Short mmCIF file of C-alpha atoms and ligand atoms in Angstrom, two decimals:
data_model
loop_
_atom_site.label_atom_id
_atom_site.label_comp_id
_atom_site.label_asym_id
_atom_site.label_seq_id
_atom_site.Cartn_x
_atom_site.Cartn_y
_atom_site.Cartn_z
CA MET A 1 101.85 -139.24 -68.40
CA ARG A 2 105.05 -137.45 -66.75
CA TYR A 3 106.64 -139.51 -63.91
CA LEU A 4 104.90 -142.52 -65.37
CA ASP A 5 105.79 -143.20 -68.76
CA GLU A 6 109.81 -142.63 -68.69
CA TYR A 7 109.70 -145.13 -65.75
CA ARG A 8 108.14 -147.89 -67.97
CA ARG A 9 110.59 -147.68 -70.96
CA PRO A 10 111.46 -151.26 -72.00
CA GLU A 11 115.19 -149.98 -72.81
CA HIS A 12 115.33 -148.68 -69.31
CA VAL A 13 113.94 -151.88 -67.91
CA ARG A 14 116.24 -154.04 -69.81
CA GLN A 15 119.36 -152.12 -68.78
CA LEU A 16 118.19 -152.40 -65.40
CA ALA A 17 117.55 -156.20 -65.61
CA ALA A 18 121.14 -156.65 -67.14
CA ALA A 19 122.79 -154.54 -64.38
CA VAL A 20 120.87 -157.14 -61.47
CA ARG A 21 122.19 -160.18 -63.71
CA ALA A 22 125.88 -158.79 -63.55
CA ALA A 23 125.63 -157.78 -59.98
CA THR A 24 124.27 -161.39 -59.00
CA THR A 25 126.58 -163.91 -57.74
CA ARG A 26 124.61 -166.06 -55.08
CA PRO A 27 120.93 -166.85 -54.67
CA TRP A 28 118.90 -164.00 -52.50
CA CYS A 29 115.40 -163.54 -51.50
CA ILE A 30 113.75 -160.28 -51.64
CA MET A 31 110.40 -159.20 -50.39
CA GLU A 32 108.51 -156.48 -51.94
CA ILE A 33 105.90 -155.24 -49.27
CA CYS A 34 103.53 -153.26 -50.82
CA GLY A 35 100.85 -154.61 -52.98
CA GLY A 36 101.08 -152.19 -55.29
CA GLN A 37 104.56 -153.31 -56.24
CA THR A 38 103.37 -156.91 -56.36
CA HIS A 39 101.09 -155.52 -59.10
CA THR A 40 103.57 -153.94 -61.13
CA ILE A 41 105.89 -157.09 -60.82
CA VAL A 42 103.23 -159.40 -61.86
CA ARG A 43 101.81 -157.03 -64.69
CA PHE A 44 105.24 -156.32 -66.42
CA GLY A 45 106.74 -159.87 -65.82
CA LEU A 46 109.67 -158.12 -63.87
CA ASP A 47 110.50 -161.26 -62.09
CA GLU A 48 110.99 -163.03 -65.14
CA LEU A 49 113.52 -160.72 -66.25
CA LEU A 50 115.56 -161.35 -63.24
CA PRO A 51 118.38 -163.69 -63.06
CA ARG A 52 117.31 -167.19 -61.38
CA GLU A 53 119.12 -166.78 -58.36
CA ILE A 54 116.71 -163.93 -57.31
CA THR A 55 113.45 -164.80 -55.86
CA LEU A 56 111.00 -162.10 -55.22
CA ILE A 57 108.24 -162.80 -52.34
CA HIS A 58 105.46 -160.79 -52.36
CA GLY A 59 104.65 -159.11 -48.81
CA PRO A 60 101.66 -158.45 -46.67
CA GLY A 61 100.96 -154.83 -47.70
CA CYS A 62 97.69 -154.75 -49.13
CA PRO A 63 95.16 -153.47 -46.68
CA VAL A 64 92.28 -154.77 -48.29
CA CYS A 65 93.62 -158.35 -47.78
CA VAL A 66 94.91 -157.85 -44.12
CA THR A 67 91.63 -156.30 -42.86
CA PRO A 68 90.32 -158.80 -40.55
CA VAL A 69 86.82 -160.46 -40.90
CA GLU A 70 85.69 -159.31 -37.76
CA MET A 71 86.10 -155.56 -38.85
CA LEU A 72 84.50 -156.32 -42.21
CA ASP A 73 81.29 -157.59 -40.03
CA LYS A 74 81.28 -154.62 -38.16
CA ALA A 75 81.17 -152.57 -41.40
CA VAL A 76 78.29 -154.82 -42.51
CA ALA A 77 76.38 -154.50 -39.23
CA VAL A 78 76.79 -150.65 -39.39
CA ALA A 79 75.94 -150.20 -42.90
CA GLU A 80 72.75 -152.06 -42.51
CA ARG A 81 71.50 -149.59 -39.96
CA PRO A 82 68.80 -147.66 -41.69
CA GLU A 83 70.05 -144.32 -40.24
CA VAL A 84 73.48 -144.68 -41.82
CA ILE A 85 75.21 -143.40 -44.75
CA PHE A 86 78.30 -145.89 -44.92
CA CYS A 87 81.14 -144.56 -46.91
CA SER A 88 84.11 -146.76 -48.09
CA PHE A 89 87.06 -146.57 -50.43
CA GLY A 90 85.86 -148.52 -53.33
CA ASP A 91 88.23 -151.69 -53.04
CA MET A 92 86.56 -152.78 -49.85
CA LEU A 93 82.79 -153.66 -50.95
CA ARG A 94 83.68 -156.90 -52.59
CA VAL A 95 85.56 -158.33 -49.67
CA PRO A 96 84.12 -161.26 -48.24
CA ALA A 97 83.02 -160.70 -44.43
CA SER A 98 81.78 -164.14 -42.85
CA THR A 99 77.96 -163.65 -44.02
CA LYS A 100 77.93 -161.12 -46.83
CA ASP A 101 79.82 -158.39 -48.33
CA LEU A 102 79.38 -154.52 -48.51
CA LEU A 103 78.19 -154.76 -51.95
CA THR A 104 75.33 -157.15 -50.97
CA VAL A 105 74.31 -154.63 -48.22
CA LYS A 106 74.20 -152.17 -50.85
CA SER A 107 72.07 -154.20 -53.12
CA GLU A 108 69.72 -155.08 -50.17
CA GLY A 109 69.16 -151.35 -49.89
CA GLY A 110 71.68 -150.20 -47.47
CA ASP A 111 72.77 -146.59 -47.98
CA VAL A 112 76.67 -147.72 -49.07
CA ARG A 113 78.31 -145.09 -50.98
CA ILE A 114 82.11 -145.21 -52.65
CA VAL A 115 84.10 -142.23 -51.72
CA TYR A 116 87.33 -141.08 -53.13
CA SER A 117 88.37 -139.13 -50.33
CA PRO A 118 87.55 -139.35 -46.71
CA MET A 119 86.84 -135.49 -46.95
CA ASP A 120 83.83 -136.46 -49.26
CA ALA A 121 82.42 -138.22 -46.32
CA VAL A 122 82.77 -135.20 -44.04
CA ALA A 123 80.95 -133.29 -46.58
CA LEU A 124 78.30 -135.79 -47.05
CA ALA A 125 77.80 -135.60 -43.11
CA GLN A 126 77.48 -131.54 -43.45
CA LYS A 127 74.86 -131.80 -46.11
CA HIS A 128 72.62 -134.80 -44.14
CA PRO A 129 72.32 -133.43 -40.55
CA ASP A 130 69.76 -135.85 -40.21
CA ARG A 131 71.82 -139.07 -41.17
CA GLN A 132 74.67 -140.77 -39.46
CA VAL A 133 77.57 -140.75 -41.86
CA VAL A 134 80.32 -143.46 -41.24
CA PHE A 135 83.56 -143.62 -42.75
CA PHE A 136 85.43 -146.94 -43.20
CA ALA A 137 88.95 -145.62 -42.31
CA VAL A 138 91.24 -148.56 -43.50
CA GLY A 139 94.63 -148.40 -44.94
CA PHE A 140 98.39 -148.10 -44.22
CA GLU A 141 100.34 -144.78 -43.45
CA THR A 142 99.33 -143.50 -47.05
CA THR A 143 95.74 -142.95 -46.18
CA ALA A 144 96.29 -141.98 -42.22
CA PRO A 145 96.82 -138.42 -42.89
CA ALA A 146 93.77 -137.93 -44.97
CA ASN A 147 91.74 -140.13 -42.39
CA ALA A 148 93.00 -138.17 -39.66
CA LEU A 149 92.31 -134.73 -41.13
CA ALA A 150 88.70 -135.87 -41.83
CA VAL A 151 88.22 -136.41 -38.05
CA ALA A 152 89.92 -133.24 -36.90
CA ARG A 153 87.97 -131.55 -39.63
CA ALA A 154 84.69 -133.05 -38.34
CA ALA A 155 85.47 -132.06 -34.95
CA ALA A 156 86.40 -128.57 -35.84
CA LEU A 157 83.16 -128.12 -37.47
CA GLY A 158 81.19 -129.87 -34.70
CA LEU A 159 79.70 -132.43 -36.42
CA THR A 160 77.79 -134.82 -34.26
CA ASN A 161 76.68 -137.18 -37.16
CA PHE A 162 80.15 -138.30 -38.49
CA SER A 163 82.03 -141.30 -37.14
CA VAL A 164 84.61 -143.47 -38.65
CA LEU A 165 85.06 -147.01 -38.31
CA VAL A 166 88.90 -147.76 -38.07
CA SER A 167 91.25 -150.44 -39.08
CA HIS A 168 94.40 -148.93 -39.88
CA VAL A 169 97.54 -150.87 -40.06
CA LEU A 170 101.32 -150.08 -40.13
CA VAL A 171 104.03 -151.32 -42.36
CA PRO A 172 107.34 -151.75 -39.79
CA PRO A 173 105.69 -153.84 -37.48
CA ALA A 174 104.63 -156.45 -40.50
CA ILE A 175 108.21 -156.43 -41.51
CA ARG A 176 109.27 -157.15 -38.06
CA ALA A 177 106.65 -160.11 -37.94
CA VAL A 178 108.32 -161.47 -41.19
CA LEU A 179 111.97 -161.34 -40.31
CA ALA A 180 111.18 -162.61 -36.89
CA SER A 181 109.51 -165.45 -38.06
CA PRO A 182 111.35 -169.06 -37.57
CA SER A 183 110.27 -169.90 -41.21
CA ASN A 184 111.46 -166.87 -42.60
CA ARG A 185 113.67 -166.66 -46.11
CA VAL A 186 113.49 -163.27 -46.75
CA GLN A 187 116.98 -161.47 -46.54
CA GLY A 188 116.10 -158.16 -48.15
CA PHE A 189 113.28 -155.95 -48.43
CA LEU A 190 111.65 -153.38 -51.06
CA ALA A 191 109.81 -151.01 -48.52
CA ALA A 192 106.73 -149.03 -49.55
CA GLY A 193 107.80 -145.78 -51.37
CA HIS A 194 104.57 -144.08 -50.52
CA VAL A 195 104.17 -145.21 -46.80
CA CYS A 196 107.78 -143.45 -46.37
CA THR A 197 106.74 -139.91 -48.31
CA VAL A 198 104.65 -139.84 -44.97
CA MET A 199 106.51 -141.38 -42.24
CA GLY A 200 110.03 -141.12 -43.48
CA VAL A 201 112.72 -143.47 -42.98
CA GLU A 202 113.85 -143.51 -39.54
CA GLU A 203 111.71 -146.56 -38.51
CA TYR A 204 113.46 -148.91 -40.60
CA ARG A 205 116.95 -148.42 -39.42
CA PRO A 206 116.75 -150.40 -36.32
CA LEU A 207 114.98 -153.31 -38.35
CA ALA A 208 117.80 -153.17 -40.92
CA ASP A 209 120.36 -153.38 -38.13
CA GLU A 210 118.52 -155.92 -35.85
CA PHE A 211 118.15 -158.19 -38.80
CA ARG A 212 120.99 -157.40 -40.65
CA ALA A 213 118.82 -157.09 -43.67
CA PRO A 214 118.97 -154.40 -46.14
CA ILE A 215 116.01 -152.13 -46.89
CA VAL A 216 115.47 -150.09 -50.00
CA VAL A 217 112.48 -147.83 -49.74
CA THR A 218 111.54 -148.19 -53.64
CA GLY A 219 108.73 -146.74 -56.02
CA PHE A 220 106.23 -148.29 -58.07
CA GLU A 221 106.96 -148.36 -61.82
CA PRO A 222 109.14 -150.96 -63.35
CA VAL A 223 112.22 -148.83 -63.53
CA ASP A 224 111.97 -147.97 -59.81
CA ILE A 225 111.28 -151.65 -58.84
CA LEU A 226 114.53 -153.08 -60.69
CA GLN A 227 116.56 -150.34 -59.43
CA GLY A 228 115.43 -150.96 -55.76
CA VAL A 229 116.28 -154.75 -56.71
CA LEU A 230 119.67 -153.73 -58.04
CA MET A 231 120.00 -151.45 -54.71
CA CYS A 232 119.43 -154.25 -52.46
CA VAL A 233 121.21 -157.14 -54.14
CA LYS A 234 124.50 -155.04 -54.42
CA GLN A 235 124.03 -154.47 -50.54
CA LEU A 236 123.45 -158.33 -50.01
CA GLU A 237 126.41 -159.08 -52.23
CA THR A 238 128.97 -156.92 -50.11
CA GLY A 239 127.28 -158.04 -46.75
CA ARG A 240 125.94 -154.30 -45.92
CA HIS A 241 122.51 -153.85 -44.32
CA ASP A 242 121.39 -150.13 -44.74
CA VAL A 243 118.27 -148.33 -45.09
CA GLU A 244 118.52 -146.70 -48.80
CA ILE A 245 115.85 -144.78 -50.44
CA GLN A 246 115.40 -145.65 -54.48
CA TYR A 247 112.38 -143.14 -54.45
CA ALA A 248 114.14 -139.93 -53.87
CA ARG A 249 111.88 -137.93 -56.02
CA ALA A 250 109.19 -138.46 -53.68
CA VAL A 251 110.83 -139.52 -50.33
CA ARG A 252 112.53 -137.60 -48.00
CA PRO A 253 114.42 -139.00 -45.00
CA GLU A 254 112.02 -137.20 -42.47
CA GLY A 255 108.84 -137.96 -44.21
CA ASN A 256 106.14 -135.55 -44.13
CA PRO A 257 106.26 -133.69 -40.78
CA PRO A 258 102.79 -131.88 -41.03
CA ALA A 259 101.00 -135.21 -41.97
CA ILE A 260 103.14 -137.19 -39.09
CA ARG A 261 101.85 -134.56 -36.65
CA GLN A 262 98.52 -134.67 -37.87
CA ILE A 263 98.52 -138.73 -37.39
CA GLY A 264 99.85 -138.28 -33.88
CA GLU A 265 97.24 -135.82 -33.15
CA VAL A 266 94.19 -138.00 -33.99
CA PHE A 267 95.62 -141.58 -33.76
CA GLN A 268 97.54 -143.88 -31.06
CA CYS A 269 99.35 -147.18 -31.83
CA VAL A 270 97.65 -150.10 -30.87
CA PRO A 271 97.88 -154.22 -31.40
CA ARG A 272 96.10 -154.96 -34.47
CA LYS A 273 94.95 -158.31 -35.94
CA TRP A 274 95.93 -158.73 -39.79
CA ARG A 275 93.56 -161.30 -41.68
CA GLY A 276 95.26 -164.54 -42.14
CA ILE A 277 98.46 -163.30 -40.19
CA GLY A 278 97.03 -162.77 -36.57
CA GLU A 279 97.66 -160.25 -33.94
CA ILE A 280 100.81 -158.20 -34.36
CA PRO A 281 101.83 -155.90 -31.62
CA ALA A 282 101.89 -152.22 -32.07
CA SER A 283 100.93 -152.60 -35.62
CA GLY A 284 97.69 -150.56 -36.00
CA LEU A 285 96.16 -146.99 -35.24
CA ALA A 286 92.93 -146.23 -33.32
CA LEU A 287 91.36 -143.04 -32.34
CA ARG A 288 92.68 -141.39 -29.25
CA GLU A 289 90.40 -140.95 -26.30
CA LYS A 290 90.10 -137.30 -27.04
CA TYR A 291 88.44 -138.15 -30.56
CA ALA A 292 86.36 -141.05 -28.93
CA ALA A 293 83.14 -139.36 -29.64
CA PHE A 294 83.97 -140.05 -33.54
CA ASP A 295 84.51 -143.79 -33.04
CA ALA A 296 81.84 -145.43 -35.07
CA GLU A 297 82.39 -148.83 -33.00
CA ARG A 298 81.38 -147.04 -29.61
CA ARG A 299 78.62 -145.11 -31.21
CA PHE A 300 76.83 -148.25 -32.76
CA ALA A 301 78.01 -150.82 -30.08
CA VAL A 302 78.55 -153.44 -32.33
CA GLU A 303 78.92 -156.79 -31.33
CA THR A 304 80.51 -159.66 -33.62
CA VAL A 305 80.64 -163.15 -33.30
CA THR A 306 84.14 -164.92 -34.19
CA ALA A 307 84.05 -164.99 -37.86
CA GLU A 308 84.89 -168.03 -40.13
CA GLU A 309 87.03 -167.84 -42.99
CA SER A 310 86.67 -170.12 -46.22
CA PRO A 311 88.36 -173.17 -45.29
CA GLU A 312 90.02 -173.43 -48.96
CA CYS A 313 91.79 -170.07 -48.80
CA ILE A 314 95.74 -169.92 -47.89
CA ALA A 315 95.64 -166.20 -47.65
CA GLY A 316 97.66 -166.25 -44.69
CA GLU A 317 100.34 -168.05 -46.43
CA ILE A 318 100.48 -165.98 -49.60
CA LEU A 319 100.34 -162.93 -47.37
CA GLN A 320 103.53 -164.09 -45.41
CA GLY A 321 105.54 -165.09 -48.31
CA HIS A 322 105.49 -168.79 -47.83
CA LYS A 323 103.28 -169.20 -50.82
CA THR A 324 102.21 -168.20 -54.22
CA PRO A 325 98.62 -167.98 -55.55
CA HIS A 326 99.56 -171.05 -57.85
CA ASP A 327 99.88 -172.89 -54.69
CA CYS A 328 96.05 -172.63 -53.89
CA PRO A 329 94.07 -175.37 -55.04
CA ALA A 330 90.69 -172.75 -55.33
CA PHE A 331 92.78 -170.42 -57.45
CA ALA A 332 91.02 -169.55 -60.68
CA LEU A 333 88.85 -172.45 -60.13
CA ARG A 334 86.36 -171.91 -57.20
CA CYS A 335 87.96 -168.53 -56.47
CA THR A 336 87.92 -165.84 -59.08
CA PRO A 337 87.52 -161.93 -58.77
CA GLU A 338 83.75 -162.57 -59.62
CA LYS A 339 83.24 -165.18 -56.77
CA PRO A 340 86.02 -164.42 -54.37
CA LEU A 341 86.73 -166.87 -51.39
CA GLY A 342 89.52 -164.81 -50.06
CA ALA A 343 90.37 -160.91 -50.08
CA PRO A 344 93.39 -161.35 -51.90
CA MET A 345 91.35 -161.90 -55.04
CA VAL A 346 89.32 -158.82 -54.68
CA SER A 347 91.93 -156.17 -54.11
CA THR A 348 93.68 -155.02 -57.25
CA GLU A 349 96.56 -154.92 -54.91
CA GLY A 350 96.22 -158.42 -53.81
CA ALA A 351 98.42 -161.10 -55.10
CA CYS A 352 95.68 -163.45 -56.21
CA ALA A 353 93.96 -160.80 -58.14
CA ALA A 354 97.35 -159.86 -59.82
CA TYR A 355 97.98 -163.26 -60.66
CA TYR A 356 94.38 -164.03 -62.18
CA ARG A 357 94.69 -161.13 -64.24
CA TYR A 358 98.20 -161.45 -65.55
CA ARG A 359 99.47 -164.99 -64.84
CA LYS A 360 96.52 -167.25 -65.08
CA ARG A 361 98.58 -170.06 -66.26
CA GLN A 362 102.08 -170.54 -64.75
CA ALA A 363 104.32 -169.74 -67.85
CA VAL A 364 103.58 -166.07 -69.46
CA LYS A 365 106.28 -164.08 -71.31
CA SER A 366 107.15 -160.93 -69.96
CA PRO A 367 105.58 -157.98 -72.32
CA LEU A 368 108.98 -156.53 -71.66
CA ARG A 369 111.24 -159.32 -72.48
CA ALA A 370 113.89 -158.43 -75.11
CA PRO A 371 112.26 -159.41 -78.47
CA THR A 372 115.98 -160.74 -79.57
CA ALA A 373 117.59 -163.15 -77.20
CA GLY A 374 120.86 -162.21 -75.51
CA TRP A 375 120.41 -158.70 -75.12
CA SER A 376 121.99 -157.85 -71.89
CA GLY A 377 125.16 -156.09 -70.29
CA ARG A 378 127.04 -159.30 -70.71
CA GLY A 379 125.94 -160.12 -74.59
CA LEU A 380 127.62 -156.91 -75.39
CA GLY A 381 130.93 -157.91 -74.48
CA MET B 1 93.36 -147.05 -52.45
CA CYS B 2 96.90 -147.47 -51.73
CA LEU B 3 97.29 -146.16 -55.40
CA GLY B 4 99.42 -142.89 -55.45
CA ILE B 5 99.69 -141.07 -58.75
CA PRO B 6 101.59 -138.20 -59.75
CA GLY B 7 99.73 -135.26 -61.07
CA LYS B 8 100.44 -131.40 -62.03
CA VAL B 9 99.09 -128.60 -59.80
CA ILE B 10 97.20 -126.30 -61.92
CA GLU B 11 95.12 -124.25 -59.43
CA LYS B 12 95.19 -123.29 -56.14
CA TYR B 13 92.35 -122.37 -53.71
CA GLY B 14 90.74 -122.56 -50.34
CA ASP B 15 92.34 -120.89 -47.15
CA ASP B 16 95.00 -121.80 -44.57
CA ALA B 17 92.66 -124.03 -42.50
CA LEU B 18 92.04 -126.18 -45.65
CA PRO B 19 94.20 -125.36 -48.71
CA MET B 20 92.94 -126.82 -52.00
CA SER B 21 94.01 -127.26 -55.56
CA LYS B 22 93.09 -128.64 -58.92
CA VAL B 23 95.37 -131.39 -59.84
CA ASP B 24 95.56 -132.86 -63.62
CA PHE B 25 96.30 -136.31 -64.17
CA GLY B 26 97.35 -136.71 -67.96
CA GLY B 27 93.97 -134.99 -68.68
CA VAL B 28 91.69 -135.89 -65.95
CA GLN B 29 91.14 -133.14 -63.24
CA LYS B 30 90.61 -133.67 -59.67
CA GLU B 31 90.04 -131.67 -56.36
CA VAL B 32 93.15 -132.38 -54.06
CA CYS B 33 93.60 -131.09 -50.42
CA LEU B 34 97.24 -129.40 -49.85
CA ALA B 35 96.95 -129.45 -45.94
CA TYR B 36 100.30 -131.46 -46.01
CA THR B 37 102.03 -129.70 -49.11
CA PRO B 38 101.03 -126.13 -48.38
CA GLU B 39 104.38 -124.85 -50.16
CA VAL B 40 103.53 -126.37 -53.35
CA GLU B 41 103.48 -124.14 -56.62
CA ILE B 42 101.14 -124.08 -59.60
CA GLY B 43 103.06 -126.18 -62.09
CA ASP B 44 104.80 -128.45 -59.44
CA TYR B 45 103.94 -132.35 -59.69
CA VAL B 46 102.85 -134.07 -56.34
CA ILE B 47 102.06 -137.54 -55.38
CA VAL B 48 98.14 -137.80 -54.46
CA HIS B 49 96.72 -140.12 -52.22
CA VAL B 50 93.02 -140.38 -51.73
CA GLY B 51 92.57 -136.74 -52.18
CA PHE B 52 95.62 -135.57 -50.48
CA ALA B 53 99.04 -134.33 -51.96
CA ILE B 54 101.49 -136.07 -49.52
CA SER B 55 104.90 -135.20 -51.49
CA VAL B 56 106.26 -132.81 -53.85
CA ILE B 57 108.06 -134.43 -56.91
CA ASP B 58 111.69 -133.36 -56.82
CA GLU B 59 112.55 -132.80 -60.45
CA ALA B 60 116.61 -133.26 -59.91
CA GLU B 61 115.89 -136.50 -58.06
CA ALA B 62 113.83 -137.85 -60.74
CA GLN B 63 116.40 -137.46 -63.57
CA GLU B 64 119.19 -139.18 -61.43
CA ILE B 65 118.10 -142.82 -62.41
CA PHE B 66 118.43 -141.86 -66.28
CA SER B 67 121.90 -140.09 -65.88
CA TYR B 68 122.89 -143.37 -64.35
CA LEU B 69 121.52 -145.48 -67.19
CA GLN B 70 123.10 -143.12 -69.54
CA GLU B 71 126.53 -143.90 -67.76
CA ILE B 72 126.24 -147.57 -68.17
CA GLU B 73 125.18 -147.26 -71.61
CA GLU B 74 128.24 -145.15 -72.54
CA GLN B 75 130.50 -147.18 -70.49
CA GLU B 76 129.18 -150.20 -72.42
CA MET B 77 129.51 -148.39 -75.85
CA GLU B 78 133.31 -147.62 -74.72
CA GLY B 79 133.61 -151.38 -74.00
CA MET B 80 132.75 -152.08 -77.58
CA THR B 81 134.67 -149.60 -79.28
CA ASN B 82 137.64 -150.91 -77.18
CA ASP B 83 136.81 -154.42 -77.94
CA GLU B 84 136.62 -153.30 -81.86
CA GLU B 85 139.91 -151.66 -81.60
CA ARG B 86 141.58 -154.47 -80.15
CA MET B 87 140.10 -156.83 -82.95
CA THR B 88 141.50 -154.50 -85.54
CA LYS B 89 144.88 -154.67 -84.03
CA GLU B 90 144.64 -158.50 -83.69
S1 SF4 C 1 93.28 -167.88 -54.71
FE1 SF4 C 1 91.32 -167.33 -53.60
S2 SF4 C 1 90.92 -168.84 -52.08
FE2 SF4 C 1 93.23 -169.30 -52.90
S3 SF4 C 1 94.31 -168.09 -51.52
FE3 SF4 C 1 93.94 -166.67 -52.92
S4 SF4 C 1 92.02 -165.68 -52.24
FE4 SF4 C 1 92.33 -167.43 -50.93
#
């Protein structure tokens, strides 16, 4: 496929890996913030192509993983109501809440439906005026414009049977939380390209300055990621800490102004709890008062008891980059994608699921590794 | 849900309130809302998230990395030829 295949070509990947090797003189820790990038790194074994000095740390950028258990409990409580059609993106269905997941609610007779777009949920509300249609509005800044428009559209259509259960999270406050942590090891960031197609890059400049950490807005294919690492390493090696855009084919510095406007019209910034991490100030979005009529939490007044996490799951430490899935004693034994103990094993963007799929055992060879030894920029000298 | 995929706009319809399109992802076609990229033309590539095009791909920027890689390769080739020349002289 165009704009995918050419960014996966092994010869380009090797060339960039060689360029990273040539640019690196000291050890550096770089965090890729987004679960989609983690998935690419583990799938193609990109970390194994990098010199020993470079450590890639997997970040908290997986909305499925960070949605708090309390919110999933609310989703389950709403979805179990007989008058409700509960609509969600597919990847939320198997995330364990404290008693059950949404898929179980469905198997027990609840009307839980997977939708591709929040607009599908709006269409369902139009089609079923006698039912209450609830959409589980989760995600980062990438899904926020879609979810905001769904609410605005429902308002314009005068729908009284549509509401949203909102658990939106934002990337820059999470980067701040990582950098401000006393145990932080991260020296540079690959920021999430698609988040920045919406929001632009301005929010990242004060972070780069304050923490003296380079931030490279990076895409999701192997070539993108290695170029992002290369740009980050070059900054680290020369003591710079700028915001740079690797993913320039899709990201403009100002982002997507109509999308930013629509998000601001419907949502406001609030503190949010991140599963496994805790509350981060101003790190989420909630409906503005003006759209309170579309708030599922108010409409159904769902109470929740404080939820229990599996005591074995170390997702919090993995999401903060302190540990890898291989450090978890339950990994691939008591915790598998079929019977997940924690959210990172469920989502395709979760680090545990990516390791389970591509790296069940510690050492696997990268499919992109050069077939003959010594193919590198240096090897040619 | 976070996965954004590039696809080619093959049809536009809808109205100003809700501009829509059909986008082709390597043979699979989907309905995509153009509310945030109303300027796209048929034939453009867009990045699609949960049914919305959030960015139009800039072809010139997309080529940049390959020109850069080409450059490195040429420099390396040059390096090799220089080495060879030196060797033949020695
Ligand atoms: S492997 Fe399972 S139990 Fe362990 S951290 Fe990951 S999700 Fe939690």
